[in-house]
Coordinates of C-alpha atoms in Angstrom, one line a residue:
X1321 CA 80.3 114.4 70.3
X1322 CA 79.1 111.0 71.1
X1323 CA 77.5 111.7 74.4
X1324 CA 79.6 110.2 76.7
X1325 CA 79.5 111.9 80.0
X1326 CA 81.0 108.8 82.3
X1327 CA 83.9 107.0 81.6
X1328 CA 84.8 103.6 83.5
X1329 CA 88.2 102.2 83.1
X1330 CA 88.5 99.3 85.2
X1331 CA 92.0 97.3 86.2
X1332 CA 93.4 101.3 85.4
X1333 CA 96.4 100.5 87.0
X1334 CA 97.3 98.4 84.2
X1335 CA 97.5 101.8 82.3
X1336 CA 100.7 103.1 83.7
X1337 CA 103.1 100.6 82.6
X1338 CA 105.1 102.9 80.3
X1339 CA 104.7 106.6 80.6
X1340 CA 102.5 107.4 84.1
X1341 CA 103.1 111.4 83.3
X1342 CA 101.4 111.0 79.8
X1343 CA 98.6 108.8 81.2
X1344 CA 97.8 111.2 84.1
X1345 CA 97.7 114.2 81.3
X1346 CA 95.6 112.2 79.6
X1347 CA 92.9 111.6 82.4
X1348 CA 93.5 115.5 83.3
X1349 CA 92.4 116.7 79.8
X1350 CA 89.4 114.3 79.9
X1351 CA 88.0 115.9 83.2
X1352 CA 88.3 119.5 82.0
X1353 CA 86.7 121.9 79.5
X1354 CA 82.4 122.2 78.1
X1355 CA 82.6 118.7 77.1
X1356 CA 84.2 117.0 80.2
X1357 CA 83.8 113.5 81.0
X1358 CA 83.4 111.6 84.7
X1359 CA 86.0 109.3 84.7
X1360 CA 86.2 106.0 87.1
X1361 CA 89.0 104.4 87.8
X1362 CA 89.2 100.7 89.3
X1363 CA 92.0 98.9 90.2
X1364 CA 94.5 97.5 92.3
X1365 CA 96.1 99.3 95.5
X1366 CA 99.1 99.9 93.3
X1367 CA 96.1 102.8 91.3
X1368 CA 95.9 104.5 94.2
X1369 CA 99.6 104.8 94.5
X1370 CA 99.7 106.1 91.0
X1371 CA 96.8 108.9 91.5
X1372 CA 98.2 110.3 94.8
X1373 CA 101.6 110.9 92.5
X1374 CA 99.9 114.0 90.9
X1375 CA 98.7 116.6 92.6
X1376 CA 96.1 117.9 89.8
X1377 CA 95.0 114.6 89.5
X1378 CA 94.5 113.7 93.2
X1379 CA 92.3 117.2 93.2
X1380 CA 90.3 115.7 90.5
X1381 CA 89.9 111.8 92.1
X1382 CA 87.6 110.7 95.0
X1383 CA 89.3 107.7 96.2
X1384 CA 87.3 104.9 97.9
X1385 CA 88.7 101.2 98.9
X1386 CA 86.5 98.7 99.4
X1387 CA 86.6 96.6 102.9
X1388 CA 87.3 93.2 103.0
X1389 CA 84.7 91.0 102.7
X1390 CA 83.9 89.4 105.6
X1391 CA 81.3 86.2 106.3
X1392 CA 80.2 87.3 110.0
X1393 CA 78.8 90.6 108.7
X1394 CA 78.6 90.1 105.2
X1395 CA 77.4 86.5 105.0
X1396 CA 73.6 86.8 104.7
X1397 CA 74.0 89.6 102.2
X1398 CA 76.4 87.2 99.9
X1399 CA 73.7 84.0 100.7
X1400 CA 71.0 86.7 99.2
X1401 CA 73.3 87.7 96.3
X1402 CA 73.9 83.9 95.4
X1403 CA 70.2 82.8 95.8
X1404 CA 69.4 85.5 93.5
X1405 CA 72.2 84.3 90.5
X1406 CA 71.0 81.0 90.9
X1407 CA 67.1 81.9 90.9
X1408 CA 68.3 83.7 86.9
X1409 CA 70.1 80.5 86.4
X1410 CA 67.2 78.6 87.2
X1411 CA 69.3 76.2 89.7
X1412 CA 68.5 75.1 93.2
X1413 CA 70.6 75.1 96.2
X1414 CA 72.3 73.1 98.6
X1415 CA 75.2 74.1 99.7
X1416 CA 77.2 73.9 103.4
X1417 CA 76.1 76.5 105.7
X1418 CA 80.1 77.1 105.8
X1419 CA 80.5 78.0 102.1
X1420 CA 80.8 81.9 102.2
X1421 CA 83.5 82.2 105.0
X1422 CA 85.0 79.5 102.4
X1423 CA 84.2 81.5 99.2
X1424 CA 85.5 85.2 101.1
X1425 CA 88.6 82.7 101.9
X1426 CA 89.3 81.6 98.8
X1427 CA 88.6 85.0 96.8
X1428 CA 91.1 86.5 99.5
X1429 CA 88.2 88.6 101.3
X1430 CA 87.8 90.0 98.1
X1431 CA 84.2 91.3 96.8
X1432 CA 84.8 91.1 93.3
X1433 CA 86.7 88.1 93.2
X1434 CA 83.6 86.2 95.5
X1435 CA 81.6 87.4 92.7
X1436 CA 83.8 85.7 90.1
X1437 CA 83.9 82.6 91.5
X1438 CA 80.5 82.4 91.9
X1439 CA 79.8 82.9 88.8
X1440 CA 82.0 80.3 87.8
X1441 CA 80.3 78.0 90.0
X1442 CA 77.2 78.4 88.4
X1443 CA 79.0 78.0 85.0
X1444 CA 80.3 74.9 86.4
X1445 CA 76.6 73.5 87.6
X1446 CA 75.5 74.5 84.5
X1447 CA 77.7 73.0 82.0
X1448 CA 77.3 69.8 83.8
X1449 CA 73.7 69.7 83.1
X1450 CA 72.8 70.1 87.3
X1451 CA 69.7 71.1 88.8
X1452 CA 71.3 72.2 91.9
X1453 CA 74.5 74.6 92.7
X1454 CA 76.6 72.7 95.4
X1455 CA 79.7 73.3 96.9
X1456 CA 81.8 70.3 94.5
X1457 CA 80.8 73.3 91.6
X1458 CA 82.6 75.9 93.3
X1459 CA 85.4 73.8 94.3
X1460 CA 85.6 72.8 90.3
X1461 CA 85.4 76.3 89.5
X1462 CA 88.4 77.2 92.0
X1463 CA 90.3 74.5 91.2
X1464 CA 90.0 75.6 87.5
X1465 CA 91.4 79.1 88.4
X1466 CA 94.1 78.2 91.3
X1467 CA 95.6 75.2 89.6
X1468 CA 95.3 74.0 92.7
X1469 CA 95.2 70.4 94.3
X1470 CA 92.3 68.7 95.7
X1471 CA 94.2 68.9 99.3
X1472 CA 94.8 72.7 98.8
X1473 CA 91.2 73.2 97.8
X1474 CA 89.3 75.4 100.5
X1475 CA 86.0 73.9 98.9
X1476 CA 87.1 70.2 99.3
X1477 CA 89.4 70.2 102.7
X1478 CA 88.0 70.6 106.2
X1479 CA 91.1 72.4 107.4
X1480 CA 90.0 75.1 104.7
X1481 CA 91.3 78.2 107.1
X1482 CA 94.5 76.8 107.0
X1483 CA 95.1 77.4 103.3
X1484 CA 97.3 80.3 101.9
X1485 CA 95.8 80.7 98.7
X1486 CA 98.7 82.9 97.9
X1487 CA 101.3 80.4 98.7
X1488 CA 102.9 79.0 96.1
X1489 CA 103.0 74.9 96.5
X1490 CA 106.6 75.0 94.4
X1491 CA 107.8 76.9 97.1
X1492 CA 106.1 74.9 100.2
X1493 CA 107.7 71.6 98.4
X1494 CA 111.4 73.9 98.8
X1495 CA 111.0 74.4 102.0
X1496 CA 110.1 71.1 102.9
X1497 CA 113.2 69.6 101.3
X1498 CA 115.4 72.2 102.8
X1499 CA 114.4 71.0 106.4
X1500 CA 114.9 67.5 105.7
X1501 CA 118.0 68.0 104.8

């Protein structure tokens, strides 16, 4: 009735909390009949789990996973993809020649999650009235999301590969106690 041919649902995993069975019905009914709708699904790892569970449903779904990013063939493509936000945002540039192996670090070799920070970067350079993205706006902006501590910070430390960004520092300070003991 309203035209809608494509339908995007992204973090779809979040979805199946309750009743999976109903939820995959759901999708089902949605792909079938005169007035059927393209449905996309984006998610976790944990989605694709969920789809493979049904085999109606798994008919129905292409399933793609996205690569790792990775700075040694990905890099110049991400440099392109950051001049260009900055050109909209009217900023210059100046940051390390190190900062997407950081940024790919730091977003766990994740493309979306490189994106995000990004833009938060800008956000950051932005909102402090700068001229010129550096790499102190996307430590801001990571330190904003990780909680984390200037030592911990991949866009502040030089020993940046050596950071888990997973690791929880609660759990580090354990461990250390337990070993002096």
């Amino acid at each position: 009735m309203l035209g809608i041919s494509v339908l995007w649902i992204d973090e779809a995993h979040d979805l199946f909390c309750k009743d999976s069975a109903m939820i995959l019905r759901a999708l089902k009914s949605l792909m079938q009949g005169d007035e059927a709708v393209i449905v996309i699904l984006s998610g976790t790892e944990r989605l694709h789990e969920i789809i493979r569970s049904d085999p109606q449903v798994q008919r129905r779904f292409s399933t793609m996973q996205l690569r790792p990013v990775c700075a040694a063939t990905g890099g110049e493509d991400f440099d392109e993809l950051i001049d260009a936000y900055c050109r909209k945002a009217e900023l210059e540039l100046d940051l390390s020649e190190d900062l997407v192996a950081r940024l790919f670090h730091a977003s766990r070799f994740r493309f979306g999650r490189s994106i995000e920070t990004t833009l938060n970067a800008i956000e950051a350079a932005l909102e402090s009235g700068a001229d010129c993205l550096t790499n102190d706006h996307f430590a801001r902006a990571w330190a904003m999301l990780e909680g984390c501590e200037p030592g911990r910070n991949v866009f502040l430390t030089n020993d940046w590969r050596t950071i888990d960004p997973d690791r929880d520092d609660d759990e580090l300070s354990v461990r250390r106690r337990g070993r002096r003991r």
